[in-house]
């Protein structure tokens, strides 16, 4: 059979007939609102703020900047973060959390002790601590998520942090909070049981049994302090060097299946080889890892009644330039500058989260400002990186129920993955409003797509927003944004919606279903 791939090879030898025989690439998508994957948890649009480089100090918080308010929060950063619709904010790390002793960050700012931060080779002033983070989360309208120190910290330290934040009984710990100016508990729901504990780079790294036992005792004390909290166990982040990432998750869940509510997983991807077809297929790895982790969770919960454990993908992003030897030094570390292809990969990750809405309930893009982040500042202002826009469009629009779609699309093989769909897609249905998010991975060709409504009909008006740019390597910077959302026109008929997705683009379509 002459498939599209063999056809292209044949036509390389006879380029003059290429146009006539090839025609446009086409895809077909069937939409049925009764075929539901699960509820989209808004917490999949979370971010992460670590004491690292200029993320907090010099990003979120800059006491000396004329752009900051009386509390030291950069007003322009807060406004950009609010407009991103950050639903959850993870803090204080990351690797930093594994040697963070939270009492260093409470009480009068000028009396807080500066400490050596061995995770990132810096000195931590501790001028931004628990009160500041929780106050900032409130200002942002984001749910706080605190990652406890299960590296060099103790069980009691983790337990007392919960008590300090959530306790209402009159104890020495809640009195301490009141003395520091906060009478009412904050009621922080989400607590991490350490960060990347499977990595040898982690301060206080343990083997899986040691970690699991330690985390179990911490979990008991934390939940006995406040039974309403949700705990996130440290799953895999270390996939390289023959590490047994599945075994790590299996053992952690064997120990923690009655205490953990989420399993935390991390994934960063990059394009070191400058191989676009391979890089743009990165979310295939994410799908594989989610599927495997779900199987491990199901196995752990086999026979356990009335318990659910979800996946918290609490660190993810493109990160490869400002890394390792190229990381930079001093305060300007992990300052990745993003381009269009990175933004497309980010959109495919968000599609993967929606397409796994039944099991994946938290996701935190790492990070929020300057450090591998959608917002980038200097002393006089900021610009929005390319990756800001897909996250913003998803966070503001893709809510409700994730739909299970029938998708017929041209595919290709990359170095690691077979059958990569050129059209990467997810759909969210919320009260008669349908939001379809589409990445056309193809570098040079548009894909003419027909959406077929199954149980309902489309109304005529279609809102279309496209994120694209002159080239896959186009970058935004101070004073220039070649990659930004553009409004397009589209219309539907009652049973069909036709749209041509341009090469290397991300498009959000919104249409009412009647
Ligand atoms: O986000 C940067 C770092 O990446 C985090 O501190 C760590 O958890 C991960 O390795």
XYZ file of C-alpha atoms and ligand atoms in Angstrom:
524
model
C 0.000 0.000 0.000
C 1.232 3.496 -0.763
C 1.091 5.155 2.643
C 1.770 8.790 3.190
C 5.311 7.952 4.379
C 6.212 5.717 1.423
C 4.513 8.218 -0.876
C 6.739 11.016 0.398
C 9.838 8.857 -0.149
C 8.703 8.033 -3.711
C 7.980 11.644 -4.419
C 11.397 12.783 -3.289
C 12.630 11.272 -6.540
C 9.923 13.034 -8.574
C 9.329 16.380 -6.898
C 7.389 17.766 -9.853
C 4.343 15.586 -9.025
C 4.505 16.189 -5.271
C 1.815 18.865 -5.134
C -0.619 17.122 -7.428
C -0.570 13.800 -5.568
C -0.007 14.846 -2.002
C -2.849 17.278 -1.245
C -3.363 18.776 2.218
C -2.936 16.780 5.396
C -6.309 15.974 6.917
C -7.599 14.903 10.321
C -11.012 13.913 11.677
C -12.200 14.244 15.271
C -15.472 12.969 16.738
C -16.871 14.742 19.783
C -19.346 13.075 22.095
C -20.068 14.845 25.389
C -21.164 11.578 26.980
C -17.713 10.073 26.565
C -16.030 11.519 29.636
C -12.478 10.883 30.860
C -12.972 12.685 34.167
C -13.355 16.023 35.914
C -10.568 18.451 35.105
C -9.117 19.526 38.431
C -8.251 23.247 38.238
C -5.140 22.431 40.287
C -3.485 21.119 37.118
C -2.829 24.796 36.366
C -0.472 25.257 39.298
C 3.018 26.737 39.466
C 5.984 26.434 41.737
C 8.106 29.008 43.579
C 11.428 27.859 44.985
C 14.122 29.744 46.872
C 16.367 29.475 43.846
C 18.119 32.152 41.823
C 15.767 35.067 41.148
C 12.475 33.205 41.523
C 11.522 34.490 44.957
C 14.274 36.951 45.820
C 14.369 39.331 42.836
C 11.240 37.907 41.199
C 8.176 37.558 43.402
C 9.763 39.493 46.234
C 12.100 42.450 45.970
C 12.069 44.716 48.994
C 14.366 47.299 47.424
C 12.568 47.627 44.081
C 10.478 50.736 43.336
C 8.147 48.293 41.544
C 7.301 46.549 44.822
C 4.485 47.210 47.286
C 4.895 47.808 51.027
C 5.221 44.062 51.659
C 8.051 43.731 49.149
C 5.983 41.944 46.454
C 6.766 43.017 42.885
C 3.428 44.451 41.739
C 4.038 43.797 38.034
C 4.929 40.153 38.743
C 1.864 39.664 40.911
C -0.351 41.140 38.173
C 1.185 38.891 35.483
C 0.869 35.848 37.749
C -2.766 36.693 38.497
C -3.445 36.984 34.795
C -1.922 33.551 34.336
C -4.637 32.196 36.633
C -2.247 30.256 38.867
C -4.488 27.866 40.778
C -1.942 26.348 43.149
C 1.524 27.443 44.260
C 4.100 24.935 45.502
C 6.813 26.188 47.903
C 9.618 26.407 49.203
C 11.225 23.823 46.867
C 12.360 21.731 45.116
C 15.802 20.748 46.237
C 15.850 23.750 48.569
C 13.094 22.254 50.738
C 15.287 19.315 51.781
C 17.340 21.507 54.103
C 14.736 24.181 54.886
C 13.954 24.633 58.554
C 10.746 26.616 58.567
C 11.311 28.293 61.921
C 14.190 30.209 60.268
C 11.568 32.047 58.209
C 9.144 33.286 60.891
C 9.272 36.164 63.364
C 10.620 39.686 62.783
C 12.368 39.785 59.406
C 15.491 41.522 60.636
C 16.050 38.854 63.258
C 15.804 35.871 60.898
C 19.067 33.946 60.445
C 20.788 33.868 57.054
C 21.710 30.270 56.228
C 23.815 28.479 53.701
C 21.653 27.000 50.921
C 23.618 23.984 49.759
C 21.079 23.019 47.084
C 21.859 26.050 44.941
C 25.136 27.353 46.402
C 23.645 30.516 47.860
C 22.920 32.251 51.129
C 19.228 32.237 52.055
C 18.215 35.419 53.881
C 14.969 33.899 55.166
C 13.258 37.256 54.695
C 10.475 35.464 52.786
C 9.024 32.722 54.977
C 5.792 30.923 55.873
C 3.689 34.035 56.624
C 4.942 35.730 53.470
C 4.247 32.719 51.262
C 0.751 32.183 52.600
C -0.037 35.872 52.354
C 1.307 35.903 48.771
C -0.756 32.843 47.804
C -3.839 34.591 49.095
C -3.029 37.749 47.128
C -2.553 35.594 44.043
C -5.749 33.621 44.625
C -3.775 30.360 44.526
C -4.105 27.329 46.781
C -0.866 26.963 48.794
C 1.049 23.687 48.651
C 3.920 23.353 51.139
C 6.664 20.795 50.621
C 8.002 19.621 53.994
C 11.671 18.921 54.632
C 12.045 15.141 54.663
C 15.742 15.402 53.901
C 17.524 16.951 56.901
C 14.276 17.690 58.758
C 12.613 15.693 61.516
C 9.153 14.203 61.989
C 8.407 16.733 64.706
C 9.469 19.629 62.517
C 7.060 18.533 59.769
C 4.273 17.908 62.270
C 4.764 21.283 63.975
C 4.688 23.084 60.627
C 1.188 21.656 60.077
C 0.241 22.653 63.614
C 1.644 26.170 63.137
C -0.329 26.685 59.924
C -3.520 24.812 60.722
C -3.852 24.355 64.492
C -6.655 25.979 66.464
C -5.982 24.390 69.886
C -4.136 26.586 72.364
C -0.598 25.147 72.267
C 2.937 26.464 72.455
C 3.122 26.202 68.644
C -0.114 28.080 67.885
C 0.867 30.712 70.485
C 4.095 31.156 68.545
C 2.019 31.808 65.393
C -0.157 34.313 67.228
C 2.902 36.111 68.597
C 4.047 36.445 64.987
C 0.849 38.269 64.086
C -1.472 35.564 62.787
C -4.397 34.710 65.066
C -6.420 32.473 62.744
C -4.990 29.294 61.214
C -4.478 29.396 57.457
C -5.722 25.842 56.914
C -3.180 24.718 54.351
C -4.553 21.565 52.701
C -1.692 20.343 50.484
C 1.564 19.075 52.016
C 4.445 17.347 50.258
C 6.337 14.519 51.959
C 9.713 15.693 50.694
C 11.063 16.453 47.237
C 12.749 14.123 44.727
C 13.876 11.799 47.479
C 14.897 9.231 44.833
C 17.763 11.425 43.640
C 21.323 11.212 44.948
C 21.484 15.009 44.487
C 18.909 15.486 47.217
C 20.100 16.595 50.656
C 19.130 13.757 52.975
C 18.507 11.307 50.112
C 17.524 7.875 51.347
C 16.994 4.548 49.683
C 13.382 3.711 48.953
C 12.664 1.689 52.090
C 14.319 4.251 54.365
C 12.387 7.072 52.696
C 9.087 5.202 52.808
C 9.405 4.370 56.504
C 10.431 7.912 57.343
C 7.640 9.427 55.240
C 5.063 7.095 56.782
C 5.883 8.265 60.318
C 5.848 11.914 59.202
C 2.502 11.328 57.455
C 0.950 9.822 60.570
C 1.980 12.748 62.755
C 0.930 15.316 60.162
C -2.516 13.763 59.612
C -3.072 13.242 63.330
C -2.411 16.963 63.736
C -4.936 17.850 61.031
C -6.897 14.975 59.457
C -8.211 17.245 56.700
C -4.821 17.718 55.023
C -3.861 15.984 51.781
C -0.423 14.394 51.537
C 1.732 14.103 48.448
C 4.350 11.337 48.542
C 7.650 11.809 46.713
C 7.508 9.519 43.688
C 9.929 9.357 40.794
C 12.027 12.089 39.322
C 15.079 10.012 38.510
C 14.596 8.104 35.265
C 18.199 7.945 34.109
C 21.157 5.644 34.671
C 19.113 2.436 34.952
C 17.261 3.681 38.017
C 14.225 1.588 38.920
C 11.650 4.385 38.825
C 8.688 2.004 38.788
C 10.056 0.052 41.754
C 10.508 3.301 43.694
C 6.847 4.193 43.236
C 5.689 0.661 44.045
C 7.553 0.565 47.361
C 6.561 4.103 48.347
C 2.906 3.251 47.743
C 3.149 -0.082 49.537
C 4.164 1.825 52.664
C 1.996 4.906 52.183
C -1.154 3.632 50.493
C -3.268 4.359 53.562
C -1.820 7.819 54.140
C -0.795 9.441 50.857
C -3.421 11.133 48.699
C -1.151 11.843 45.739
C 2.009 10.464 44.195
C 4.363 13.249 43.042
C 6.141 12.777 39.716
C 8.491 15.108 37.841
C 9.554 15.443 34.225
C 11.707 17.984 32.413
C 12.337 17.728 28.681
C 14.716 19.453 26.301
C 16.049 19.755 22.796
C 19.804 19.395 23.236
C 20.104 17.541 19.940
C 18.171 20.264 18.094
C 15.890 17.535 16.755
C 12.467 19.170 16.293
C 10.426 16.026 15.445
C 11.822 14.295 18.520
C 11.455 17.252 20.881
C 7.925 18.112 19.780
C 6.966 14.494 20.575
C 8.156 14.822 24.205
C 4.687 14.425 25.698
C 4.682 10.820 24.445
C 7.046 10.110 27.338
C 4.639 11.823 29.714
C 1.716 9.652 28.530
C 3.834 6.510 29.022
C 4.885 7.494 32.515
C 1.373 8.488 33.590
C -0.001 5.171 32.322
C 2.648 3.178 34.162
C 2.243 5.180 37.387
C -1.528 4.693 37.232
C -0.976 0.941 36.986
C 1.311 1.023 40.022
C -1.285 3.018 41.974
C -4.040 0.564 40.992
C -1.882 -2.350 42.065
C -1.085 -0.743 45.423
C -4.746 -0.030 46.101
C -5.880 -3.502 45.134
C -7.983 -4.680 48.094
C -7.839 -1.296 49.844
C -11.388 -0.005 50.161
C -12.564 3.573 49.807
C -9.174 5.111 49.051
C -8.010 7.013 45.988
C -4.490 8.102 45.189
C -4.017 10.568 42.369
C -0.969 11.769 40.472
C 0.495 15.186 41.296
C 2.828 16.128 38.431
C 4.309 18.782 40.647
C 7.342 19.746 38.548
C 7.302 19.866 34.751
C 8.614 22.063 31.984
C 11.155 22.435 29.211
C 14.558 22.786 30.842
C 17.861 22.069 29.119
C 19.763 25.237 28.203
C 20.387 26.707 31.654
C 21.282 23.373 33.147
C 24.414 21.558 34.368
C 27.564 23.338 33.266
C 25.439 25.918 31.374
C 23.387 26.780 34.406
C 25.134 30.091 35.056
C 26.431 31.309 38.356
C 25.455 33.548 41.234
C 21.838 34.587 41.383
C 21.121 34.272 37.665
C 20.692 30.535 37.503
C 18.217 28.361 35.574
C 17.176 31.430 33.562
C 15.870 29.616 30.528
C 14.796 31.769 27.574
C 11.903 30.074 25.776
C 10.970 29.907 22.087
C 7.926 28.814 20.081
C 8.759 25.101 19.986
C 8.987 25.149 23.802
C 5.524 26.728 23.979
C 4.152 23.987 21.720
C 5.663 21.289 23.945
C 4.080 22.988 26.961
C 0.685 22.897 25.200
C 1.106 19.165 24.481
C 1.892 18.550 28.182
C -1.305 20.381 29.142
C -3.239 18.263 26.628
C -1.757 15.162 28.273
C -2.876 16.355 31.715
C -6.434 16.855 30.421
C -6.426 13.542 28.601
C -5.560 11.906 31.938
C -7.983 13.984 34.003
C -9.305 10.906 35.799
C -5.982 10.265 37.576
C -3.914 13.441 37.254
C -5.297 16.043 39.628
C -2.384 18.372 40.379
C 0.319 19.789 38.117
C 2.790 22.556 38.868
C 4.762 24.132 36.078
C 8.295 24.712 37.359
C 8.535 27.524 38.115
C 6.746 30.919 38.234
C 9.267 33.738 37.737
C 12.753 33.923 36.153
C 13.783 30.363 37.043
C 12.582 28.116 34.148
C 9.501 30.298 34.174
C 6.755 31.925 32.109
C 7.444 35.381 33.598
C 10.864 37.039 33.252
C 11.929 40.228 35.034
C 14.694 42.794 35.115
C 14.991 45.798 37.414
C 12.612 47.900 35.361
C 9.934 45.505 34.154
C 9.092 42.080 32.805
C 8.196 40.190 29.673
C 6.001 37.167 29.134
C 7.835 34.173 27.779
C 6.365 32.093 24.938
C 5.322 29.359 27.386
C 3.155 31.831 29.326
C 0.448 31.852 26.662
C -0.545 28.174 26.386
C -0.624 27.886 30.171
C -2.771 31.005 30.412
C -5.203 29.896 27.703
C -5.644 26.459 29.235
C -5.940 27.783 32.792
C -8.557 30.329 31.857
C -10.620 28.172 29.532
C -10.139 24.418 29.747
C -12.383 23.529 32.674
C -15.165 21.052 33.383
C -15.113 17.515 31.993
C -12.331 16.103 29.832
C -13.755 14.339 26.783
C -12.522 11.090 25.293
C -12.116 11.904 21.588
C -11.950 9.775 18.480
C -8.991 11.225 16.550
C -7.877 10.217 13.073
C -4.678 12.092 12.250
C -1.526 11.674 10.188
C 1.339 10.360 12.298
C 5.124 10.084 12.130
C 7.966 8.219 13.787
C 10.546 10.132 15.792
C 13.831 8.817 17.152
C 12.219 7.413 20.318
C 8.518 7.242 19.495
C 6.444 5.490 16.830
C 3.111 6.803 15.634
C 3.400 10.343 17.005
C 0.154 12.154 16.092
C 0.778 15.348 14.144
C -2.455 16.663 15.598
C -2.254 16.678 19.395
C -5.600 17.422 20.970
C -7.772 17.571 24.081
C -11.293 18.790 24.732
C -13.061 20.176 27.789
C -16.822 20.456 28.129
C -18.305 22.759 30.707
C -22.012 23.534 30.806
C -22.548 23.559 27.062
C -19.257 25.294 26.304
C -16.684 23.201 24.429
C -13.002 24.130 24.479
C -10.701 22.254 22.101
C -6.930 22.646 22.424
C -4.903 21.627 19.405
C -1.202 21.550 18.610
C -0.206 20.984 15.015
C 3.233 19.443 15.434
C 3.961 19.542 11.716
C 6.743 21.960 10.950
C 5.726 22.846 7.392
C 2.171 21.710 6.670
C -1.259 22.778 7.816
C -3.733 20.101 8.881
C -7.282 20.501 7.624
C -9.450 19.108 10.368
C -13.107 18.195 10.507
C -14.761 18.027 13.911
C -17.948 15.971 13.913
C -20.476 16.567 16.698
C -21.990 13.259 17.813
C -24.636 13.745 20.492
C -25.027 17.547 20.267
C -24.683 20.233 17.600
C -22.308 23.176 17.228
C -23.614 26.723 17.337
C -22.321 28.896 14.482
C -19.937 31.207 16.313
C -16.465 29.813 17.012
C -13.814 31.641 18.996
C -10.296 30.778 17.804
C -7.057 31.890 19.426
C -3.708 30.911 17.917
C -0.241 30.934 19.440
C 2.338 30.815 16.680
C 5.330 32.742 15.413
C 7.493 33.346 12.379
C 9.727 30.383 13.225
C 9.885 27.545 15.755
C 12.938 29.248 17.266
C 11.199 32.665 17.708
C 11.649 34.024 21.232
C 10.012 36.825 23.187
C 12.118 39.374 25.015
C 11.871 42.763 26.697
C 9.944 44.952 24.238
C 9.212 42.247 21.643
C 6.671 39.430 21.527
C 6.694 37.625 18.181
C 4.991 34.711 19.943
C 1.660 35.802 21.404
C -2.028 34.887 21.034
C -3.783 36.080 17.878
C -7.549 35.951 17.330
C -8.626 34.020 14.215
C -12.015 33.639 12.597
C -13.956 30.418 12.338
C -17.539 29.256 12.009
C -19.311 25.931 12.408
C -22.274 24.152 10.887
C -24.634 22.220 13.169
C -22.796 18.905 12.840
C -19.367 19.887 11.499
C -16.674 22.373 12.325
C -13.842 22.693 9.830
C -10.575 24.344 10.747
C -7.141 24.371 9.183
C -4.422 24.312 11.826
C -1.300 26.063 10.527
C 2.154 24.472 10.822
C 3.887 24.622 14.251
C 0.898 26.174 15.990
C -1.179 25.876 19.134
C -4.847 26.827 18.745
C -7.685 27.029 21.222
C -11.209 26.757 19.787
C -14.285 27.547 21.819
C -17.798 26.811 20.612
C -21.177 26.429 22.252
C -22.901 23.062 22.012
C -26.650 23.050 21.575
O 12.927 23.150 39.502
C 14.309 23.057 39.643
C 14.749 21.809 40.384
O 14.462 20.693 39.594
C 14.028 21.519 41.684
O 14.591 22.168 42.759
C 14.199 20.046 41.828
O 13.150 19.455 42.551
C 14.291 19.545 40.407
O 15.366 18.694 40.226
